[in-house]
CSV table of C-alpha atoms in Angstrom, one decimal:
chain,number,residue,atom,x,y,z
A,1,MET,CA,107.2,-51.6,0.3
A,2,SER,CA,106.8,-55.3,0.8
A,3,GLY,CA,108.3,-57.9,-1.6
A,4,PRO,CA,105.0,-59.3,-3.0
A,5,VAL,CA,103.8,-55.9,-4.2
A,6,LYS,CA,107.1,-55.3,-6.0
A,7,ILE,CA,107.2,-58.7,-7.6
A,8,ALA,CA,103.6,-58.5,-8.7
A,9,GLY,CA,103.8,-54.9,-9.6
A,10,ARG,CA,102.7,-55.4,-13.2
A,11,SER,CA,99.7,-57.6,-12.3
A,12,TYR,CA,98.8,-56.1,-8.9
A,13,LYS,CA,97.4,-53.1,-10.6
A,14,TRP,CA,94.5,-55.2,-11.7
A,15,ILE,CA,93.7,-56.0,-8.1
A,16,ILE,CA,93.8,-52.3,-7.3
A,17,LEU,CA,91.4,-51.7,-10.2
A,18,GLY,CA,89.1,-54.4,-9.0
A,19,VAL,CA,88.9,-52.9,-5.5
A,20,VAL,CA,88.3,-49.4,-6.8
A,21,PHE,CA,85.6,-50.8,-9.1
A,22,LEU,CA,83.7,-52.5,-6.2
A,23,ALA,CA,84.1,-49.6,-3.8
A,24,GLN,CA,82.7,-47.1,-6.3
A,25,MET,CA,80.0,-49.5,-7.5
A,26,LEU,CA,78.6,-49.8,-4.0
A,27,ALA,CA,79.1,-46.3,-2.7
A,28,ILE,CA,78.1,-44.2,-5.7
A,29,GLY,CA,75.5,-46.6,-7.0
A,30,SER,CA,73.6,-46.4,-3.7
A,31,THR,CA,73.9,-42.6,-3.3
A,32,SER,CA,74.1,-40.6,-6.6
A,33,PHE,CA,72.1,-43.2,-8.5
A,34,GLY,CA,69.9,-44.4,-5.7
A,35,PHE,CA,68.8,-41.1,-4.2
A,36,GLY,CA,65.9,-40.7,-6.6
A,37,LEU,CA,64.2,-43.8,-5.1
A,38,PHE,CA,63.7,-41.9,-1.8
A,39,VAL,CA,62.2,-38.7,-3.2
A,40,LYS,CA,58.6,-39.8,-3.0
A,41,PRO,CA,58.8,-41.8,0.3
A,42,ILE,CA,60.5,-38.9,2.1
A,43,THR,CA,58.1,-36.4,0.6
A,44,SER,CA,55.2,-38.4,1.8
A,45,GLU,CA,56.5,-39.1,5.3
A,46,PHE,CA,57.7,-35.6,6.1
A,47,GLY,CA,55.1,-33.7,4.1
A,48,VAL,CA,57.5,-31.5,2.2
A,49,ALA,CA,58.0,-30.5,-1.4
A,50,ARG,CA,60.2,-32.3,-3.9
A,51,SER,CA,62.5,-29.4,-4.1
A,52,THR,CA,63.0,-29.7,-0.3
A,53,VAL,CA,63.9,-33.4,-0.6
A,54,ASN,CA,66.2,-32.6,-3.5
A,55,LEU,CA,68.2,-30.5,-1.0
A,56,GLY,CA,69.4,-33.9,0.3
A,57,ILE,CA,71.3,-34.7,-2.9
A,58,MET,CA,72.6,-31.2,-2.9
A,59,LEU,CA,73.9,-31.6,0.6
A,60,LEU,CA,75.5,-34.8,-0.4
A,61,VAL,CA,77.2,-33.1,-3.4
A,62,VAL,CA,78.3,-30.2,-1.2
A,63,GLY,CA,79.7,-32.5,1.5
A,64,MET,CA,81.7,-34.5,-1.2
A,65,ALA,CA,83.0,-31.3,-2.6
A,66,VAL,CA,84.1,-30.0,0.8
A,67,ALA,CA,85.8,-33.3,1.5
A,68,SER,CA,87.7,-33.5,-1.8
A,69,PRO,CA,90.6,-31.2,-1.0
A,70,PHE,CA,91.2,-32.9,2.3
A,71,ILE,CA,91.1,-36.3,0.6
A,72,GLU,CA,93.5,-35.1,-2.1
A,73,ARG,CA,96.0,-34.0,0.6
A,74,ALA,CA,95.5,-37.2,2.6
A,75,LEU,CA,96.3,-39.3,-0.5
A,76,ASP,CA,99.7,-37.7,-0.6
A,77,ARG,CA,100.4,-38.4,3.1
A,78,PHE,CA,98.7,-41.6,4.1
A,79,PRO,CA,98.2,-45.1,2.6
A,80,ALA,CA,95.1,-45.3,0.5
A,81,ARG,CA,93.8,-48.3,2.4
A,82,TRP,CA,93.4,-46.2,5.5
A,83,ILE,CA,91.5,-43.6,3.6
A,84,MET,CA,89.2,-46.2,2.1
A,85,LEU,CA,88.7,-47.9,5.5
A,86,ALA,CA,87.8,-44.6,7.1
A,87,GLY,CA,85.4,-43.9,4.2
A,88,ALA,CA,83.6,-47.2,4.7
A,89,LEU,CA,83.1,-46.7,8.4
A,90,LEU,CA,81.8,-43.1,7.8
A,91,PHE,CA,79.4,-44.4,5.1
A,92,GLY,CA,78.0,-47.1,7.4
A,93,ALA,CA,77.6,-44.6,10.3
A,94,GLY,CA,75.9,-42.1,8.1
A,95,ALA,CA,73.5,-44.7,6.8
A,96,LEU,CA,72.6,-45.8,10.3
A,97,ILE,CA,72.0,-42.2,11.4
A,98,ALA,CA,69.8,-41.5,8.3
A,99,ALA,CA,67.8,-44.6,8.9
A,100,GLN,CA,66.9,-43.5,12.5
A,101,ALA,CA,66.3,-39.8,11.7
A,102,LYS,CA,63.0,-38.5,13.0
A,103,ALA,CA,63.7,-34.9,11.9
A,104,LEU,CA,64.7,-33.5,8.6
A,105,TRP,CA,67.7,-31.7,10.1
A,106,VAL,CA,69.1,-35.0,11.4
A,107,LEU,CA,68.7,-36.6,8.0
A,108,ALA,CA,70.4,-33.6,6.4
A,109,ALA,CA,73.3,-33.8,8.8
A,110,ALA,CA,73.8,-37.4,8.1
A,111,LEU,CA,73.9,-36.7,4.3
A,112,PHE,CA,76.2,-33.7,4.6
A,113,LEU,CA,78.8,-35.2,6.9
A,114,PRO,CA,79.3,-38.9,7.3
A,115,LEU,CA,77.6,-40.1,4.1
A,116,ALA,CA,79.1,-37.4,1.9
A,117,PHE,CA,82.6,-37.7,3.4
A,118,GLY,CA,82.4,-41.5,3.3
A,119,SER,CA,81.1,-41.5,-0.4
A,120,ALA,CA,83.9,-39.1,-1.4
A,121,MET,CA,86.6,-41.3,0.3
A,122,LEU,CA,85.3,-44.3,-1.7
A,123,GLY,CA,84.5,-42.4,-4.9
A,124,PRO,CA,86.2,-41.2,-8.1
A,125,LEU,CA,88.8,-39.0,-6.5
A,126,PRO,CA,90.8,-41.6,-4.6
A,127,GLY,CA,89.7,-44.3,-7.1
A,128,SER,CA,90.9,-42.4,-10.2
A,129,THR,CA,94.1,-41.3,-8.4
A,130,LEU,CA,95.0,-44.9,-7.5
A,131,VAL,CA,94.3,-46.1,-11.0
A,132,ALA,CA,96.3,-43.3,-12.6
A,133,ARG,CA,99.2,-44.1,-10.3
A,134,TRP,CA,99.3,-47.8,-11.0
A,135,PHE,CA,98.7,-47.7,-14.8
A,136,ASP,CA,101.4,-46.2,-17.0
A,137,GLU,CA,100.1,-47.9,-20.2
A,138,ASN,CA,96.5,-48.0,-21.3
A,139,ARG,CA,95.6,-45.5,-18.6
A,140,GLY,CA,92.6,-44.2,-20.5
A,141,ARG,CA,91.1,-47.8,-20.7
A,142,ALA,CA,91.8,-48.4,-17.1
A,143,LEU,CA,90.1,-45.2,-16.0
A,144,GLY,CA,87.2,-46.1,-18.3
A,145,ILE,CA,86.8,-49.5,-16.6
A,146,ALA,CA,87.0,-47.8,-13.2
A,147,ALA,CA,84.3,-45.3,-14.3
A,148,ILE,CA,82.1,-48.2,-15.3
A,149,SER,CA,81.7,-49.2,-11.7
A,150,MET,CA,79.4,-46.3,-11.0
A,151,SER,CA,77.1,-47.3,-13.9
A,152,VAL,CA,77.2,-50.9,-12.7
A,153,GLY,CA,76.3,-49.5,-9.3
A,154,GLY,CA,73.3,-47.9,-10.7
A,155,MET,CA,72.3,-51.0,-12.6
A,156,VAL,CA,72.8,-53.3,-9.5
A,157,MET,CA,72.0,-51.1,-6.5
A,158,VAL,CA,68.9,-49.2,-7.8
A,159,PRO,CA,66.7,-52.3,-8.4
A,160,ALA,CA,68.1,-53.9,-5.2
A,161,MET,CA,67.3,-50.9,-3.1
A,162,ALA,CA,63.9,-50.5,-4.8
A,163,TYR,CA,63.1,-54.0,-3.8
A,164,LEU,CA,64.2,-53.4,-0.2
A,165,ILE,CA,62.1,-50.2,0.0
A,166,GLU,CA,59.1,-52.0,-1.3
A,167,GLU,CA,59.5,-54.9,1.2
A,168,TRP,CA,60.9,-53.2,4.3
A,169,GLY,CA,60.3,-49.4,3.8
A,170,TRP,CA,62.9,-46.8,3.1
A,171,ARG,CA,64.5,-46.7,6.6
A,172,ARG,CA,65.4,-50.4,6.8
A,173,ALA,CA,66.5,-50.2,3.2
A,174,VAL,CA,69.0,-47.4,4.0
A,175,GLU,CA,70.2,-49.3,7.1
A,176,ALA,CA,70.8,-52.6,5.3
A,177,THR,CA,72.6,-50.8,2.3
A,178,GLY,CA,74.9,-48.9,4.6
A,179,LEU,CA,75.9,-52.0,6.5
A,180,VAL,CA,76.7,-54.0,3.4
A,181,VAL,CA,78.7,-51.2,1.8
A,182,ALA,CA,80.7,-50.5,4.9
A,183,GLY,CA,81.5,-54.2,5.6
A,184,VAL,CA,82.5,-55.1,2.0
A,185,VAL,CA,84.6,-52.1,1.4
A,186,ALA,CA,86.3,-52.1,4.8
A,187,LEU,CA,87.4,-55.7,4.2
A,188,LEU,CA,88.7,-55.0,0.7
A,189,ALA,CA,90.6,-51.9,1.9
A,190,VAL,CA,92.4,-53.8,4.6
A,191,VAL,CA,93.2,-57.0,2.7
A,192,ALA,CA,93.8,-55.8,-0.9
A,193,VAL,CA,94.8,-52.2,-1.2
A,194,ARG,CA,98.5,-51.4,-1.4
A,195,GLU,CA,100.7,-48.5,-2.5
A,196,ARG,CA,102.7,-48.7,-5.7
A,197,ALA,CA,106.4,-49.5,-5.0
A,198,ARG,CA,107.7,-46.7,-7.3
A,199,PRO,CA,104.9,-44.1,-8.0
A,200,ASP,CA,105.1,-42.5,-11.4
A,201,ALA,CA,106.1,-38.9,-10.8
A,202,SER,CA,107.3,-38.3,-14.3
A,203,VAL,CA,106.0,-35.8,-16.8
A,204,SER,CA,103.3,-37.2,-19.0
A,205,ALA,CA,104.5,-37.8,-22.6
A,206,ALA,CA,101.4,-35.9,-23.8
A,207,THR,CA,102.3,-32.7,-22.0
A,208,ALA,CA,105.3,-30.4,-22.2
A,209,ILE,CA,104.7,-28.8,-18.9
A,210,PRO,CA,106.2,-30.4,-15.8
A,211,SER,CA,103.4,-31.6,-13.5
A,212,ALA,CA,105.2,-30.3,-10.5
A,213,THR,CA,104.4,-26.7,-11.7
A,214,TRP,CA,100.6,-27.2,-11.2
A,215,THR,CA,100.0,-25.6,-7.9
A,216,THR,CA,96.5,-24.4,-6.9
A,217,ALA,CA,97.4,-20.8,-7.7
A,218,THR,CA,98.7,-21.7,-11.1
A,219,LEU,CA,95.7,-23.8,-11.9
A,220,LEU,CA,93.3,-21.0,-11.0
A,221,ARG,CA,95.1,-18.8,-13.6
A,222,THR,CA,94.9,-21.4,-16.3
A,223,ARG,CA,92.3,-21.1,-19.0
A,224,ASP,CA,92.1,-24.8,-19.8
A,225,PHE,CA,91.4,-25.6,-16.1
A,226,TRP,CA,88.3,-23.4,-16.2
A,227,LEU,CA,87.2,-24.6,-19.6
A,228,LEU,CA,87.4,-28.2,-18.3
A,229,VAL,CA,85.6,-27.2,-15.1
A,230,LEU,CA,82.8,-25.7,-17.2
A,231,ALA,CA,82.4,-28.5,-19.7
A,232,VAL,CA,82.6,-31.4,-17.3
A,233,GLY,CA,80.8,-29.6,-14.5
A,234,LEU,CA,77.8,-28.9,-16.7
A,235,MET,CA,77.7,-32.4,-17.9
A,236,LEU,CA,77.9,-33.8,-14.4
A,237,ALA,CA,75.3,-31.3,-13.3
A,238,ILE,CA,72.8,-32.3,-16.0
A,239,SER,CA,73.4,-36.0,-15.3
A,240,GLN,CA,72.9,-35.7,-11.6
A,241,GLY,CA,69.8,-33.6,-12.1
A,242,LEU,CA,68.3,-36.2,-14.3
A,243,LEU,CA,69.3,-39.1,-12.1
A,244,SER,CA,67.7,-37.4,-9.1
A,245,SER,CA,64.4,-37.0,-10.8
A,246,LEU,CA,64.1,-39.7,-13.4
A,247,VAL,CA,62.2,-42.1,-11.1
A,248,ALA,CA,59.7,-39.4,-10.2
A,249,TYR,CA,59.4,-38.3,-13.8
A,250,GLY,CA,58.5,-41.9,-14.7
A,251,THR,CA,55.9,-42.4,-12.1
A,252,ASP,CA,54.4,-38.9,-12.9
A,253,ARG,CA,53.8,-40.2,-16.4
A,254,GLY,CA,51.9,-43.2,-15.0
A,255,PHE,CA,54.6,-45.8,-15.1
A,256,SER,CA,54.8,-48.2,-12.2
A,257,ALA,CA,57.6,-47.8,-9.6
A,258,ALA,CA,59.4,-50.8,-11.0
A,259,GLN,CA,59.2,-49.4,-14.6
A,260,ALA,CA,60.4,-46.0,-13.4
A,261,ALA,CA,63.4,-47.6,-11.6
A,262,ALA,CA,64.1,-49.5,-14.8
A,263,LEU,CA,64.7,-46.2,-16.5
A,264,VAL,CA,67.6,-45.5,-14.2
A,265,THR,CA,68.8,-49.1,-14.6
A,266,ALA,CA,68.7,-48.7,-18.4
A,267,VAL,CA,70.7,-45.5,-18.3
A,268,SER,CA,73.2,-47.2,-15.9
A,269,ALA,CA,73.5,-50.3,-18.1
A,270,SER,CA,74.0,-48.4,-21.3
A,271,SER,CA,76.5,-46.0,-19.7
A,272,ILE,CA,78.8,-49.1,-19.2
A,273,ALA,CA,79.3,-49.4,-22.9
A,274,GLY,CA,79.7,-45.6,-23.2
A,275,LYS,CA,82.5,-45.7,-20.6
A,276,LEU,CA,84.3,-48.6,-22.2
A,277,VAL,CA,84.1,-47.1,-25.7
A,278,ILE,CA,85.1,-43.5,-24.5
A,279,GLY,CA,87.8,-44.9,-22.3
A,280,TYR,CA,89.2,-46.9,-25.2
A,281,LEU,CA,89.0,-44.0,-27.6
A,282,ALA,CA,90.6,-41.6,-25.1
A,283,ASP,CA,93.9,-43.4,-25.8
A,284,LEU,CA,93.5,-42.9,-29.5
A,285,VAL,CA,91.7,-39.7,-30.5
A,286,ASP,CA,91.4,-36.1,-29.5
A,287,LYS,CA,89.8,-36.1,-26.0
A,288,ARG,CA,88.2,-32.7,-26.6
A,289,LEU,CA,86.1,-34.1,-29.4
A,290,LEU,CA,85.1,-37.0,-27.2
A,291,LEU,CA,83.9,-34.6,-24.5
A,292,ALA,CA,81.9,-32.7,-27.2
A,293,LEU,CA,80.4,-35.9,-28.4
A,294,VAL,CA,79.3,-36.8,-24.8
A,295,ALA,CA,77.6,-33.3,-24.6
A,296,LEU,CA,75.8,-33.9,-27.9
A,297,LEU,CA,74.5,-37.3,-26.7
A,298,ALA,CA,73.1,-35.6,-23.6
A,299,GLU,CA,71.2,-33.1,-25.9
A,300,VAL,CA,69.6,-36.0,-27.7
A,301,PHE,CA,68.5,-37.6,-24.5
A,302,LEU,CA,67.0,-34.3,-23.2
A,303,ALA,CA,65.1,-33.9,-26.4
A,304,LEU,CA,63.7,-37.3,-26.0
A,305,LEU,CA,62.5,-36.5,-22.5
A,306,LEU,CA,60.8,-33.4,-23.7
A,307,TRP,CA,59.0,-35.4,-26.4
A,308,ALA,CA,57.5,-37.6,-23.6
A,309,PRO,CA,57.2,-40.8,-25.8
A,310,SER,CA,55.7,-44.1,-24.9
A,311,TYR,CA,57.5,-46.3,-22.4
A,312,PRO,CA,59.1,-48.7,-24.9
A,313,VAL,CA,60.5,-45.7,-26.8
A,314,LEU,CA,61.6,-44.0,-23.6
A,315,ILE,CA,63.5,-47.0,-22.2
A,316,SER,CA,65.0,-47.6,-25.6
A,317,GLY,CA,66.2,-44.0,-25.6
A,318,CYS,CA,67.6,-44.5,-22.1
A,319,PHE,CA,69.7,-47.4,-23.4
A,320,ALA,CA,70.8,-45.4,-26.4
A,321,ALA,CA,71.7,-42.1,-24.6
A,322,GLY,CA,73.2,-43.5,-21.4
A,323,ALA,CA,76.6,-43.1,-22.9
A,324,ALA,CA,76.2,-39.3,-22.3
A,325,ILE,CA,76.2,-39.9,-18.6
A,326,GLY,CA,78.7,-42.8,-18.7
A,327,GLY,CA,81.3,-41.1,-21.0
A,328,THR,CA,81.9,-38.0,-19.0
A,329,SER,CA,84.0,-39.5,-16.3
A,330,PRO,CA,86.7,-41.4,-18.4
A,331,VAL,CA,87.2,-38.5,-20.8
A,332,TRP,CA,87.4,-36.1,-17.8
A,333,THR,CA,90.1,-38.1,-16.0
A,334,SER,CA,92.0,-38.7,-19.3
A,335,LEU,CA,92.0,-35.0,-20.1
A,336,ILE,CA,93.4,-34.2,-16.6
A,337,SER,CA,96.2,-36.7,-16.9
A,338,SER,CA,97.2,-35.7,-20.4
A,339,ARG,CA,96.8,-31.9,-20.0
A,340,PHE,CA,98.2,-31.5,-16.4
A,341,GLY,CA,100.3,-34.7,-15.8
A,342,VAL,CA,99.8,-37.7,-13.6
A,343,ALA,CA,101.7,-36.4,-10.6
A,344,SER,CA,99.3,-33.5,-10.4
A,345,PHE,CA,96.2,-35.7,-11.0
A,346,GLY,CA,95.0,-35.6,-7.4
A,347,THR,CA,95.7,-31.8,-7.1
A,348,VAL,CA,93.8,-31.0,-10.2
A,349,MET,CA,90.8,-33.2,-9.7
A,350,GLY,CA,90.7,-32.3,-6.0
A,351,LEU,CA,90.4,-28.7,-6.9
A,352,MET,CA,87.9,-29.2,-9.7
A,353,VAL,CA,85.4,-31.0,-7.6
A,354,PRO,CA,84.6,-28.1,-5.2
A,355,VAL,CA,84.8,-25.5,-8.0
A,356,GLN,CA,82.2,-27.5,-10.0
A,357,MET,CA,79.9,-27.7,-7.0
A,358,PRO,CA,77.8,-24.6,-7.8
A,359,LEU,CA,76.9,-26.0,-11.2
A,360,LEU,CA,75.8,-29.3,-9.6
A,361,LEU,CA,73.8,-27.6,-6.9
A,362,GLY,CA,72.1,-25.2,-9.4
A,363,ALA,CA,71.1,-28.1,-11.7
A,364,ILE,CA,69.6,-30.1,-8.8
A,365,PHE,CA,67.8,-27.2,-7.3
A,366,LEU,CA,66.5,-26.1,-10.8
A,367,ILE,CA,64.8,-29.4,-11.6
A,368,GLY,CA,63.0,-29.7,-8.3
A,369,ASN,CA,62.0,-26.1,-8.2
A,370,SER,CA,60.8,-26.2,-11.7
A,371,TYR,CA,58.5,-29.1,-10.9
A,372,ASP,CA,57.1,-27.4,-7.8
A,373,ARG,CA,56.3,-24.2,-9.8
A,374,THR,CA,55.0,-25.7,-13.0
A,375,GLY,CA,54.0,-29.3,-12.2
A,376,SER,CA,56.3,-30.7,-14.8
A,377,TYR,CA,60.0,-31.1,-15.7
A,378,GLN,CA,59.7,-29.5,-19.2
A,379,GLU,CA,61.1,-26.1,-18.2
A,380,ALA,CA,64.1,-27.8,-16.6
A,381,PHE,CA,64.8,-30.0,-19.6
A,382,LEU,CA,64.8,-26.9,-21.9
A,383,ILE,CA,67.3,-25.1,-19.6
A,384,TYR,CA,69.4,-28.3,-19.5
A,385,ILE,CA,69.6,-28.3,-23.3
A,386,GLY,CA,71.0,-24.8,-23.2
A,387,LEU,CA,73.6,-25.7,-20.6
A,388,GLY,CA,74.5,-28.7,-22.7
A,389,LEU,CA,75.3,-26.5,-25.7
A,390,VAL,CA,77.6,-24.4,-23.4
A,391,ALA,CA,79.4,-27.5,-22.3
A,392,LEU,CA,79.8,-28.6,-25.9
A,393,MET,CA,81.4,-25.3,-26.9
A,394,ALA,CA,83.7,-25.2,-23.8
A,395,ALA,CA,84.9,-28.7,-24.7
A,396,LEU,CA,85.9,-27.7,-28.2
A,397,THR,CA,87.7,-24.6,-26.9
A,398,ILE,CA,90.1,-26.5,-24.6
A,399,GLY,CA,93.7,-26.2,-25.8
A,400,ARG,CA,95.8,-29.1,-27.0
A,401,PRO,CA,97.9,-30.9,-24.4
A,402,GLY,CA,101.3,-29.3,-24.1
A,403,HIS,CA,100.0,-25.8,-24.9
A,404,LYS,CA,100.6,-23.6,-21.9
A,405,GLN,CA,97.7,-21.1,-21.6
A,406,LEU,CA,97.8,-18.9,-18.6
């Protein structure tokens, strides 16, 4: 490892955190948060149902899940900068293909392969792994800051993309977004990303189980692994389902496109505070209670959507309840590092992502299908409330760190 990295070891971690922040802000903000902007334009152009268009976000989720185990193994074998560079190039290529697609199957292929793989290589798995490796102290806070990037992405990218769609149409908006993301992240990866001189392979102080014991086979036999998969997976599923439909929900209620996009922006902005607070508290209090609190906040938000209040009340509720979406990521990553150890972080998270995939796919399909059958999202919101209760109970059932439960 080069001298400058060793000398600046204690401060260089902040540069790494900054790169991770920007990469996730651009990639996740323009895909997971931005997808809802394209539901109505694509529905109109191709003459298909909303549930069919929602298959696009499902393909993106599946592609990212399929890519995760490969990324996890690549992070153990190759410099992270090359993984991020490859992700940026794939993202840009996928955006260009999607922008030129004249058939739905071409658009689907672009989402499933280059865009999904590129997003995954710039997203929470490599980002959280890098942050966890570089930060020994205040790891929960650092992971919380990294998680903020996705909310900032929603706050920045959604209105920017909404403007581009209105001015240029959805195709040129996709093209421009892809080129910007690819160019910025590729430059950052080459110039700024470095490996840590002496990676932390020690056992976490919070766990009595050596992290080296956490193989895939062992994890699949561990109760806490499945409880964490269930609690976090349901929370992420509910969040993604809401994000994919919140713009359409708003315009269905008679709000303008700008007002509907502002709902996502409000959720994104408020989730920043949620991630900061949850990330800070993750170093101080029982992480299981924090995850349960996040699930409870999601229940409040869903109840508000069912009530269908006026726009001022609704957007105020989005600001108040965004912490439910924002708080999931930092408490999830903190639970992984404390329960299973830092050295196994990539292995655990890389396995959890594809295992959680059916939950995310089911939630996304449910909300689009529910609208197509009933003409509203009320049924889906009620089901989401039930799933949120399951997530809350699963969170409270997770064992304390250091308790070996097989």
